Tab-separated table of C-alpha atoms in Angstrom:
chain	number	residue	atom	x	y	z
A	24	LEU	CA	0.000	0.000	0.000
A	25	GLN	CA	2.860	2.354	0.701
A	26	HIS	CA	3.292	3.379	-2.985
A	27	ARG	CA	-0.288	4.498	-3.325
A	28	ALA	CA	-1.021	8.208	-3.055
A	29	GLY	CA	-2.388	9.148	0.375
A	30	SER	CA	-2.849	5.612	1.684
A	31	GLU	CA	-0.493	6.182	4.570
A	32	ARG	CA	-2.360	9.406	5.472
A	33	LEU	CA	-5.755	7.689	5.599
A	34	PRO	CA	-7.336	7.980	9.062
A	35	GLY	CA	-7.993	4.822	11.054
A	36	LEU	CA	-11.550	4.986	9.702
A	37	LEU	CA	-10.459	3.922	6.206
A	38	VAL	CA	-8.599	0.883	7.459
A	39	ALA	CA	-11.684	-0.012	9.445
A	40	PRO	CA	-11.630	-2.822	12.031
A	41	GLY	CA	-11.688	-6.343	10.475
A	42	ALA	CA	-15.338	-6.780	11.483
A	43	VAL	CA	-16.321	-3.911	9.212
A	44	SER	CA	-14.573	-4.904	6.000
A	45	SER	CA	-15.399	-8.616	6.258
A	46	ALA	CA	-19.028	-8.003	7.134
A	47	LEU	CA	-19.535	-5.453	4.388
A	48	ASN	CA	-22.488	-6.428	2.231
A	49	PRO	CA	-21.268	-7.871	-1.134
A	50	VAL	CA	-23.061	-5.005	-2.842
A	51	LEU	CA	-20.302	-2.774	-1.551
A	52	GLN	CA	-17.388	-4.941	-2.689
A	53	LEU	CA	-15.962	-3.244	-5.789
A	54	PRO	CA	-15.909	-5.423	-8.916
A	55	GLY	CA	-12.776	-6.936	-10.360
A	56	GLY	CA	-9.513	-6.930	-8.462
A	57	ALA	CA	-10.552	-4.231	-6.076
A	58	GLY	CA	-8.472	-5.856	-3.411
A	59	HIS	CA	-8.920	-3.911	-0.153
A	60	GLY	CA	-12.716	-3.292	-0.198
A	61	SER	CA	-12.907	-0.756	2.608
A	62	ALA	CA	-9.826	1.234	1.523
A	63	LEU	CA	-11.350	2.035	-1.894
A	64	LEU	CA	-14.843	2.996	-0.743
A	65	PRO	CA	-15.826	6.649	-1.215
A	66	PRO	CA	-15.715	8.745	1.997
A	67	LEU	CA	-19.426	8.655	2.844
A	68	LEU	CA	-19.570	4.861	2.438
A	69	LYS	CA	-16.549	4.494	4.694
A	70	VAL	CA	-18.025	6.733	7.330
A	71	LEU	CA	-21.286	4.818	7.263
A	72	ALA	CA	-19.488	1.463	7.029
A	73	GLU	CA	-17.485	2.402	10.093
A	74	ARG	CA	-20.654	2.572	12.182
A	75	GLY	CA	-21.452	-1.090	12.471
A	76	PRO	CA	-21.211	-4.299	10.524
A	77	ARG	CA	-24.981	-4.895	10.114
A	78	ARG	CA	-25.712	-1.482	8.704
A	79	TRP	CA	-26.544	-2.436	5.176
A	80	ASP	CA	-28.891	-5.322	5.074
A	81	GLY	CA	-30.442	-5.762	8.483
A	82	GLU	CA	-32.129	-3.026	10.452
A	83	ALA	CA	-29.232	-1.512	12.404
A	84	PRO	CA	-30.217	-0.897	16.061
A	85	ARG	CA	-31.155	2.790	16.177
A	86	LEU	CA	-33.056	5.074	18.537
A	87	ARG	CA	-35.493	7.460	16.864
A	88	PRO	CA	-34.350	11.074	17.317
A	89	ASP	CA	-36.495	13.606	19.168
A	90	ALA	CA	-38.930	15.272	16.751
A	91	ARG	CA	-38.134	18.818	17.911
A	92	ALA	CA	-34.429	18.129	17.634
A	93	LEU	CA	-34.918	16.759	14.116
A	94	ARG	CA	-36.882	19.850	13.112
A	95	TYR	CA	-34.110	22.103	14.403
A	96	MET	CA	-31.348	20.186	12.582
A	97	LYS	CA	-33.292	20.182	9.306
A	98	ARG	CA	-33.581	23.952	9.659
A	99	LEU	CA	-29.827	24.176	10.305
A	100	TYR	CA	-29.211	22.008	7.220
A	101	ARG	CA	-31.348	24.255	4.998
A	102	MET	CA	-29.433	27.302	6.247
A	103	SER	CA	-26.020	25.706	5.678
A	104	ALA	CA	-26.390	23.788	2.382
A	105	THR	CA	-27.878	24.328	-1.062
A	106	LYS	CA	-30.693	22.200	-2.477
A	107	GLU	CA	-28.098	19.859	-4.006
A	108	GLY	CA	-26.456	19.468	-0.612
A	109	ILE	CA	-23.353	21.562	-1.290
A	110	PRO	CA	-22.163	23.701	1.652
A	111	LYS	CA	-23.118	27.317	0.950
A	112	ALA	CA	-20.131	29.370	-0.137
A	113	ASN	CA	-21.263	32.546	1.643
A	114	LYS	CA	-20.993	30.851	5.025
A	115	SER	CA	-17.776	31.670	6.877
A	116	HIS	CA	-18.229	29.466	9.956
A	117	LEU	CA	-15.280	27.374	11.057
A	118	TYR	CA	-17.265	24.301	12.036
A	119	ASN	CA	-17.821	21.462	9.587
A	120	THR	CA	-19.754	19.267	12.041
A	121	VAL	CA	-22.733	19.952	14.332
A	122	ARG	CA	-23.913	17.278	16.745
A	123	LEU	CA	-27.190	17.393	18.655
A	124	PHE	CA	-27.698	15.186	21.719
A	125	THR	CA	-30.916	14.779	23.647
A	126	PRO	CA	-30.544	13.853	27.315
A	127	CYS	CA	-30.455	10.103	27.992
A	128	SER	CA	-32.019	10.640	31.390
A	129	GLU	CA	-33.527	13.604	33.179
A	130	HIS	CA	-35.122	14.278	36.551
A	131	LYS	CA	-37.240	17.391	36.685
A	132	HIS	CA	-38.329	19.236	39.781
A	133	ARG	CA	-39.962	22.607	40.118
A	134	HIS	CA	-40.249	24.802	43.159
A	135	ARG	CA	-41.659	28.250	43.719
A	136	ASP	CA	-39.342	31.133	44.547
A	137	VAL	CA	-41.140	34.235	45.842
A	138	VAL	CA	-38.653	36.598	44.225
A	139	ARG	CA	-37.667	34.839	41.021
A	140	GLY	CA	-40.927	33.012	40.308
A	141	ASP	CA	-40.868	29.304	39.417
A	142	VAL	CA	-37.431	27.657	39.385
A	143	HIS	CA	-37.185	24.767	36.948
A	144	SER	CA	-34.469	22.395	37.982
A	145	VAL	CA	-33.493	19.467	35.861
A	146	ASP	CA	-30.664	16.949	36.100
A	147	LEU	CA	-29.508	15.954	32.649
A	148	LEU	CA	-27.216	13.142	31.505
A	149	PHE	CA	-25.733	13.442	28.024
A	150	ASN	CA	-23.718	10.631	26.456
A	151	LEU	CA	-21.192	12.092	23.980
A	152	ASP	CA	-19.666	8.824	22.770
A	153	ARG	CA	-20.334	9.753	19.142
A	154	VAL	CA	-17.855	12.661	19.293
A	155	THR	CA	-14.666	11.379	17.629
A	156	ALA	CA	-11.120	12.189	18.688
A	157	LEU	CA	-10.603	14.352	15.578
A	158	GLU	CA	-13.683	16.492	16.262
A	159	HIS	CA	-12.591	19.544	18.267
A	160	LEU	CA	-15.145	21.596	20.198
A	161	LEU	CA	-15.642	25.172	19.009
A	162	LYS	CA	-18.902	26.000	20.765
A	163	SER	CA	-21.520	24.181	22.846
A	164	VAL	CA	-25.082	25.299	23.426
A	165	LEU	CA	-28.087	24.221	25.494
A	166	LEU	CA	-30.998	24.367	23.093
A	167	TYR	CA	-34.341	25.200	24.654
A	168	SER	CA	-37.521	25.063	22.664
A	169	PHE	CA	-40.430	27.152	23.858
A	170	ASP	CA	-43.637	26.279	22.155
A	171	THR	CA	-46.086	29.153	22.552
A	172	SER	CA	-48.814	27.310	20.711
A	173	ALA	CA	-50.390	27.349	24.183
A	174	PRO	CA	-52.939	30.240	24.520
A	175	VAL	CA	-50.785	33.317	24.946
A	176	SER	CA	-52.581	36.556	24.186
A	177	SER	CA	-49.698	38.824	23.232
A	178	SER	CA	-45.967	38.861	22.748
A	179	ILE	CA	-43.984	38.674	25.957
A	180	THR	CA	-40.507	39.818	26.949
A	181	GLY	CA	-38.728	38.889	30.140
A	182	THR	CA	-35.404	38.067	31.686
A	183	CYS	CA	-34.336	34.572	32.456
A	184	HIS	CA	-31.524	33.174	34.459
A	185	LEU	CA	-29.808	29.862	33.951
A	186	SER	CA	-27.194	28.145	36.052
A	187	VAL	CA	-25.442	24.897	35.143
A	188	LYS	CA	-23.439	22.792	37.562
A	189	GLU	CA	-21.701	19.490	37.197
A	190	HIS	CA	-23.939	17.019	38.983
A	191	GLY	CA	-22.631	14.660	41.615
A	192	PHE	CA	-18.971	15.259	40.785
A	193	SER	CA	-16.839	16.677	43.534
A	194	SER	CA	-13.238	16.180	44.168
A	195	HIS	CA	-10.894	18.332	46.162
A	196	VAL	CA	-8.405	18.147	43.293
A	197	CYS	CA	-10.616	19.956	40.846
A	198	PRO	CA	-13.760	21.618	42.152
A	199	SER	CA	-16.975	20.856	40.256
A	200	LEU	CA	-17.583	23.203	37.401
A	201	SER	CA	-20.437	25.667	37.319
A	202	HIS	CA	-21.632	28.327	34.950
A	203	SER	CA	-24.463	30.845	35.168
A	204	LEU	CA	-25.814	33.616	32.970
A	205	ALA	CA	-28.818	35.899	32.548
A	206	PHE	CA	-30.447	36.631	29.197
A	207	SER	CA	-33.565	38.303	27.882
A	208	LEU	CA	-36.269	36.377	26.095
A	209	HIS	CA	-38.914	37.676	23.687
A	210	PHE	CA	-41.909	35.548	22.691
A	211	GLN	CA	-44.249	36.082	19.784
A	212	VAL	CA	-47.741	34.625	19.794
A	213	ARG	CA	-48.032	31.238	18.115
A	214	LYS	CA	-44.339	31.078	17.213
A	215	ARG	CA	-41.977	28.287	18.160
A	216	LYS	CA	-39.022	29.762	19.895
A	217	TRP	CA	-35.569	28.226	19.939
A	218	VAL	CA	-33.261	29.628	22.539
A	219	GLU	CA	-29.550	28.775	22.346
A	220	ILE	CA	-27.727	29.287	25.629
A	221	ASP	CA	-23.955	29.200	25.255
A	222	VAL	CA	-22.365	26.844	27.806
A	223	THR	CA	-19.007	26.476	26.058
A	224	SER	CA	-16.980	27.699	29.017
A	225	PHE	CA	-18.710	25.104	31.182
A	226	LEU	CA	-18.335	22.197	28.782
A	227	GLN	CA	-14.897	22.903	27.275
A	228	PRO	CA	-12.886	21.536	30.249
A	229	LEU	CA	-15.074	18.428	30.440
A	230	ILE	CA	-14.657	17.605	26.738
A	231	ALA	CA	-10.958	18.463	26.859
A	232	THR	CA	-10.482	15.797	29.526
A	233	LYS	CA	-12.249	13.313	27.212
A	234	ARG	CA	-15.273	13.083	29.563
A	235	ARG	CA	-18.010	11.395	27.522
A	236	ASN	CA	-20.794	11.187	30.125
A	237	ILE	CA	-21.784	14.730	31.045
A	238	HIS	CA	-24.068	14.919	34.093
A	239	MET	CA	-25.301	18.441	34.753
A	240	ALA	CA	-27.831	20.122	37.048
A	241	VAL	CA	-29.581	23.014	35.321
A	242	ASN	CA	-31.671	25.647	37.118
A	243	PHE	CA	-33.833	27.826	34.954
A	244	THR	CA	-35.992	30.782	36.066
A	245	CYS	CA	-37.899	33.300	34.028
A	246	LEU	CA	-39.625	36.533	35.062
A	247	LEU	CA	-41.833	37.483	32.164
A	248	GLY	CA	-44.008	40.431	31.252
A	249	ASP	CA	-45.994	42.379	33.813
A	250	PRO	CA	-45.577	40.744	37.274
A	251	GLN	CA	-49.273	41.562	38.138
A	252	HIS	CA	-50.610	39.386	35.305
A	253	ASN	CA	-47.935	36.820	35.483
A	254	THR	CA	-50.043	33.715	36.046
A	255	GLU	CA	-51.330	33.416	32.492
A	256	LEU	CA	-47.875	33.969	31.026
A	257	GLU	CA	-46.184	31.700	33.487
A	258	ASN	CA	-48.611	28.879	32.786
A	259	ALA	CA	-47.893	29.286	29.130
A	260	ILE	CA	-44.185	28.909	29.751
A	261	ASN	CA	-44.292	26.279	32.434
A	262	MET	CA	-46.366	24.058	30.305
A	263	VAL	CA	-43.922	23.984	27.499
A	264	LEU	CA	-40.494	24.002	29.109
A	265	VAL	CA	-39.047	20.858	27.559
A	266	PRO	CA	-35.638	19.640	28.822
A	267	PRO	CA	-32.949	21.113	26.560
A	268	SER	CA	-30.844	19.371	23.954
A	269	LEU	CA	-27.096	19.813	23.810
A	270	LEU	CA	-25.689	21.206	20.561
A	271	LEU	CA	-21.943	20.896	19.790
A	272	TYR	CA	-20.297	22.904	17.002
A	273	LEU	CA	-17.136	20.967	16.092
A	274	ASN	CA	-14.182	21.194	13.722
A	275	ASP	CA	-13.434	17.744	12.285
A	276	THR	CA	-9.802	17.669	11.186
A	277	SER	CA	-9.992	14.215	9.585
A	278	GLU	CA	-9.219	13.684	5.886
A	279	GLN	CA	-12.801	13.116	4.735
A	280	ALA	CA	-14.198	16.246	6.369
A	281	TYR	CA	-14.518	19.416	4.326
A	282	HIS	CA	-12.203	22.183	5.460
A	283	ARG	CA	-13.683	25.453	4.273
A	284	TRP	CA	-10.546	27.505	4.912
A	285	ASN	CA	-8.456	25.186	2.740
A	286	ALA	CA	-10.859	25.743	-0.144
A	287	LEU	CA	-10.584	29.529	0.294
A	288	ARG	CA	-6.770	29.393	0.449
A	289	HIS	CA	-6.707	27.144	-2.654
A	290	ARG	CA	-8.785	29.678	-4.580
A	291	TRP	CA	-6.506	32.541	-3.564
A	292	LYS	CA	-3.406	30.621	-4.665
A	293	ASN	CA	-4.810	29.578	-8.078
A	294	PRO	CA	-7.024	32.380	-9.376
A	295	ALA	CA	-6.294	31.617	-13.077
A	296	ARG	CA	-6.184	27.877	-13.819
A	297	PRO	CA	-5.833	25.885	-17.072
A	298	ARG	CA	-9.247	25.144	-18.688
A	299	GLN	CA	-10.341	21.525	-18.058
A	300	ARG	CA	-13.074	19.311	-19.413
A	301	ASN	CA	-15.919	20.115	-17.029
A	302	SER	CA	-19.157	20.401	-18.963
A	303	PRO	CA	-21.465	17.585	-17.756
A	304	ARG	CA	-22.827	15.536	-20.658
A	305	LEU	CA	-26.282	13.971	-20.338
A	306	ASN	CA	-25.914	10.208	-20.176
A	307	PRO	CA	-28.830	8.278	-21.669
A	308	ALA	CA	-30.352	7.433	-18.275
A	309	GLY	CA	-29.757	10.838	-16.675
A	310	ASP	CA	-32.593	13.388	-16.637
A	311	THR	CA	-30.746	16.555	-15.671
A	312	GLY	CA	-27.468	18.198	-16.346
A	313	LYS	CA	-28.100	18.463	-20.122
A	314	GLU	CA	-24.988	19.194	-22.133
A	315	ASN	CA	-25.095	22.734	-23.407
A	316	SER	CA	-24.215	22.041	-27.051
A	317	GLN	CA	-23.717	25.713	-27.847
A	318	GLY	CA	-21.117	25.890	-25.075
A	319	GLN	CA	-19.413	22.841	-26.512
A	320	ARG	CA	-19.370	24.165	-30.096
A	321	ALA	CA	-18.235	27.652	-28.993
A	322	SER	CA	-15.341	26.289	-26.990
A	323	ARG	CA	-14.303	24.014	-29.828
A	324	GLN	CA	-14.409	26.840	-32.324
A	325	ARG	CA	-12.192	28.928	-30.029
A	326	ARG	CA	-9.672	26.067	-29.991
B	28	ASP	CA	-20.296	20.762	-61.084
B	29	GLU	CA	-21.411	17.826	-63.309
B	30	ASN	CA	-20.818	15.315	-60.505
B	31	LEU	CA	-22.552	17.433	-57.935
B	32	LYS	CA	-25.711	17.710	-60.049
B	33	GLU	CA	-26.383	13.962	-59.709
B	34	ALA	CA	-25.125	13.921	-56.093
B	35	PRO	CA	-27.862	13.155	-53.557
B	36	ALA	CA	-29.507	16.229	-52.028
B	37	THR	CA	-27.193	16.392	-49.037
B	38	PRO	CA	-26.266	19.723	-47.514
B	39	PRO	CA	-22.948	21.201	-48.719
B	40	TYR	CA	-20.120	19.470	-46.860
B	41	ASN	CA	-19.037	21.326	-43.595
B	42	LEU	CA	-15.260	21.248	-43.698
B	43	SER	CA	-14.790	22.157	-40.057
B	44	GLU	CA	-16.942	19.176	-39.079
B	45	TYR	CA	-14.848	17.023	-41.398
B	46	PHE	CA	-11.551	18.108	-39.856
B	47	LYS	CA	-12.892	17.746	-36.342
B	48	GLN	CA	-12.539	13.967	-36.471
B	49	PHE	CA	-8.793	14.350	-36.774
B	50	LEU	CA	-8.434	16.896	-33.993
B	51	PHE	CA	-10.793	15.723	-31.242
B	52	PRO	CA	-11.754	12.119	-30.507
B	53	GLN	CA	-15.496	11.498	-30.611
B	54	ASN	CA	-15.728	9.983	-27.168
B	55	GLU	CA	-13.620	12.674	-25.517
B	56	CYS	CA	-12.773	12.614	-21.771
B	57	GLU	CA	-15.647	14.568	-20.166
B	58	LEU	CA	-17.722	14.951	-17.006
B	59	HIS	CA	-20.971	12.970	-17.114
B	60	ASN	CA	-24.033	13.411	-14.991
B	61	PHE	CA	-25.189	10.673	-12.616
B	62	ARG	CA	-27.921	11.179	-10.061
B	63	LEU	CA	-28.756	8.724	-7.269
B	64	SER	CA	-31.184	8.866	-4.368
B	65	PHE	CA	-30.260	7.408	-1.005
B	66	SER	CA	-33.564	5.528	-0.856
B	67	GLN	CA	-32.316	3.381	-3.773
B	68	LEU	CA	-29.541	2.195	-1.465
B	69	LYS	CA	-31.946	1.981	1.513
B	70	TRP	CA	-29.836	4.515	3.362
B	71	ASP	CA	-32.680	7.000	3.748
B	72	ARG	CA	-33.352	5.429	7.152
B	73	TRP	CA	-30.387	7.262	8.590
B	74	ILE	CA	-29.505	9.835	5.947
B	75	ILE	CA	-32.082	12.613	6.472
B	76	ALA	CA	-30.658	15.050	3.934
B	77	PRO	CA	-29.976	15.391	1.082
B	78	HIS	CA	-32.494	12.980	-0.422
B	79	ARG	CA	-30.704	12.985	-3.794
B	80	TYR	CA	-27.020	13.219	-4.653
B	81	SER	CA	-25.195	13.686	-7.966
B	82	PRO	CA	-21.629	12.336	-7.638
B	83	GLN	CA	-21.053	12.767	-11.457
B	84	TYR	CA	-18.274	10.741	-13.173
B	85	CYS	CA	-15.556	11.129	-15.808
B	86	LYS	CA	-15.581	9.064	-18.953
B	87	GLY	CA	-14.010	9.215	-22.387
B	88	ASP	CA	-10.818	8.791	-24.342
B	89	CYS	CA	-7.648	10.710	-23.644
B	90	PRO	CA	-6.219	12.003	-26.934
B	91	ARG	CA	-2.580	11.426	-27.718
B	92	VAL	CA	-1.469	14.986	-27.086
B	93	VAL	CA	-3.241	16.084	-23.895
B	94	GLY	CA	-1.283	19.015	-22.469
B	95	HIS	CA	-2.917	22.245	-21.341
B	96	ARG	CA	-6.376	21.363	-22.535
B	97	TYR	CA	-6.880	18.674	-19.900
B	98	GLY	CA	-4.753	20.163	-17.172
B	99	SER	CA	-2.598	17.106	-17.450
B	100	PRO	CA	0.975	17.021	-16.261
B	101	VAL	CA	3.799	16.280	-18.687
B	102	HIS	CA	3.969	12.805	-17.216
B	103	THR	CA	0.665	11.956	-18.891
B	104	MET	CA	2.153	12.602	-22.337
B	105	VAL	CA	5.243	10.625	-21.426
B	106	GLN	CA	3.087	7.700	-20.312
B	107	ASN	CA	1.213	7.904	-23.608
B	108	LEU	CA	4.485	7.764	-25.528
B	109	ILE	CA	5.636	4.744	-23.480
B	110	TYR	CA	2.334	2.986	-24.252
B	111	GLU	CA	2.616	3.700	-27.972
B	112	ARG	CA	6.340	3.263	-28.556
B	113	LEU	CA	7.961	1.183	-25.813
B	114	ASP	CA	5.653	-1.031	-23.783
B	115	PRO	CA	1.946	-1.505	-24.545
B	116	SER	CA	1.465	-3.161	-21.162
B	117	VAL	CA	1.877	0.280	-19.601
B	118	PRO	CA	-1.716	1.598	-19.523
B	119	LYS	CA	-2.833	4.633	-21.516
B	120	PRO	CA	-3.690	7.715	-19.425
B	121	SER	CA	-7.197	7.528	-17.961
B	122	CYS	CA	-10.006	10.031	-17.809
B	123	VAL	CA	-10.394	10.721	-14.093
B	124	PRO	CA	-11.848	13.450	-11.872
B	125	ALA	CA	-9.462	16.338	-11.230
B	126	GLU	CA	-11.585	18.423	-8.852
B	127	TYR	CA	-14.460	17.773	-6.485
B	128	SER	CA	-16.929	19.728	-4.428
B	129	PRO	CA	-18.007	18.828	-0.867
B	130	LEU	CA	-21.389	17.567	0.297
B	131	SER	CA	-23.320	18.370	3.488
B	132	VAL	CA	-25.066	15.367	5.023
B	133	LEU	CA	-27.538	15.126	7.925
B	134	THR	CA	-27.628	11.677	9.536
B	135	ILE	CA	-29.119	9.917	12.559
B	136	GLU	CA	-26.587	8.143	14.756
B	137	PRO	CA	-27.298	4.735	16.341
B	138	ASP	CA	-27.779	6.414	19.727
B	139	GLY	CA	-30.509	8.662	18.270
B	140	SER	CA	-28.344	11.777	18.203
B	141	ILE	CA	-28.252	13.795	14.986
B	142	VAL	CA	-25.152	14.982	13.155
B	143	TYR	CA	-24.649	17.536	10.387
B	144	LYS	CA	-21.306	17.049	8.657
B	145	GLU	CA	-19.629	18.507	5.564
B	146	TYR	CA	-17.685	15.842	3.627
B	147	GLU	CA	-14.807	16.589	1.277
B	148	ASP	CA	-14.504	15.325	-2.301
B	149	MET	CA	-18.031	14.014	-2.806
B	150	ILE	CA	-19.002	15.446	-6.220
B	151	ALA	CA	-16.711	15.367	-9.264
B	152	THR	CA	-16.670	18.777	-10.964
B	153	LYS	CA	-13.762	18.563	-13.411
B	154	CYS	CA	-12.056	15.809	-15.371
B	155	THR	CA	-8.491	15.349	-16.447
B	156	CYS	CA	-6.306	12.788	-18.170
B	157	ARG	CA	-3.757	11.159	-15.893
């Protein structure tokens, strides 16, 4: 393999564990003398192949994602990629991976605080096993979804306070981490509201020490609108305060991930490049991408 | 003129078309469109978006003198010469992708979490002879 371009730089993923390449469905084995099946698979196949030997034919064991979370990620996808699935060029974010985790277990309790109104406390356990070693954390967010489809007469503004503390972890060597912040919240009638609360400074040390089970206690209070008529508003909010999801914005430095800044640097270095054959020709079965014959004839005449 | 009078009523011969056969091979190395949907592969159970994907592919003959037109390195012409003059077992240059564009994919992980990831080199956009 050593004489082949790039083979020694392939991440462990491409020389997947024996179980993966041997259990690959024959459909995926390349025809002819393909030799090392998994090493020649395109990136997406390798990534998916890496996830488990029974992925192709049998129903791979899989938990259904939370519907709200799925809605949010589809919205993020539409904002980040074109209809054909190509990352939008006008985006200058540094992340190339976003992971959303819903809590594996949660214990909610609510108590009344005379000054701050209802305090929503929830203990959340997130399992971050899916984060790979080459995915580096840029930002982490607790994603709250407020659904005001409940009867709320008018738009509401208020201030909320959130505090996050590592749950059940205390050691005299390193004190348990905590993080708190206040933020304002504005609701419109009949509009779903996503609120992203940045907890990067809280989570960064935990991820840096390769902690994969994050157990946190979150306290959440909101004082909304006019205190005299608070009951109606508060009911609207209390009813819909769903435990948050955890959103991680990551930079995947592996070979198969797209590195936006490389593409930009490449364009700067080669503004004028030799013309290459790039006009897609319609193959008999294809329905789109028709060859533009005028383009073809014009370029030939120029030559 | 006498011969032409009896000639069949075909349009006057287009010389540039005639000479084209000597300059550019018919089945020239070019990018071809190919469109697949993940449901065909039964991957739509965990690939949420995109539903369809056009990887494209390169196909066609590499003419003897490639050079600037295909963005090919000098080595390609040397390999062609070796194939023609010295050792036919050395393969002719092939029509292969030269540039790609990335693809954004939204998938469900086995633990039910959701991941958006941008993958490199997923769609061929240019072909070359190498």
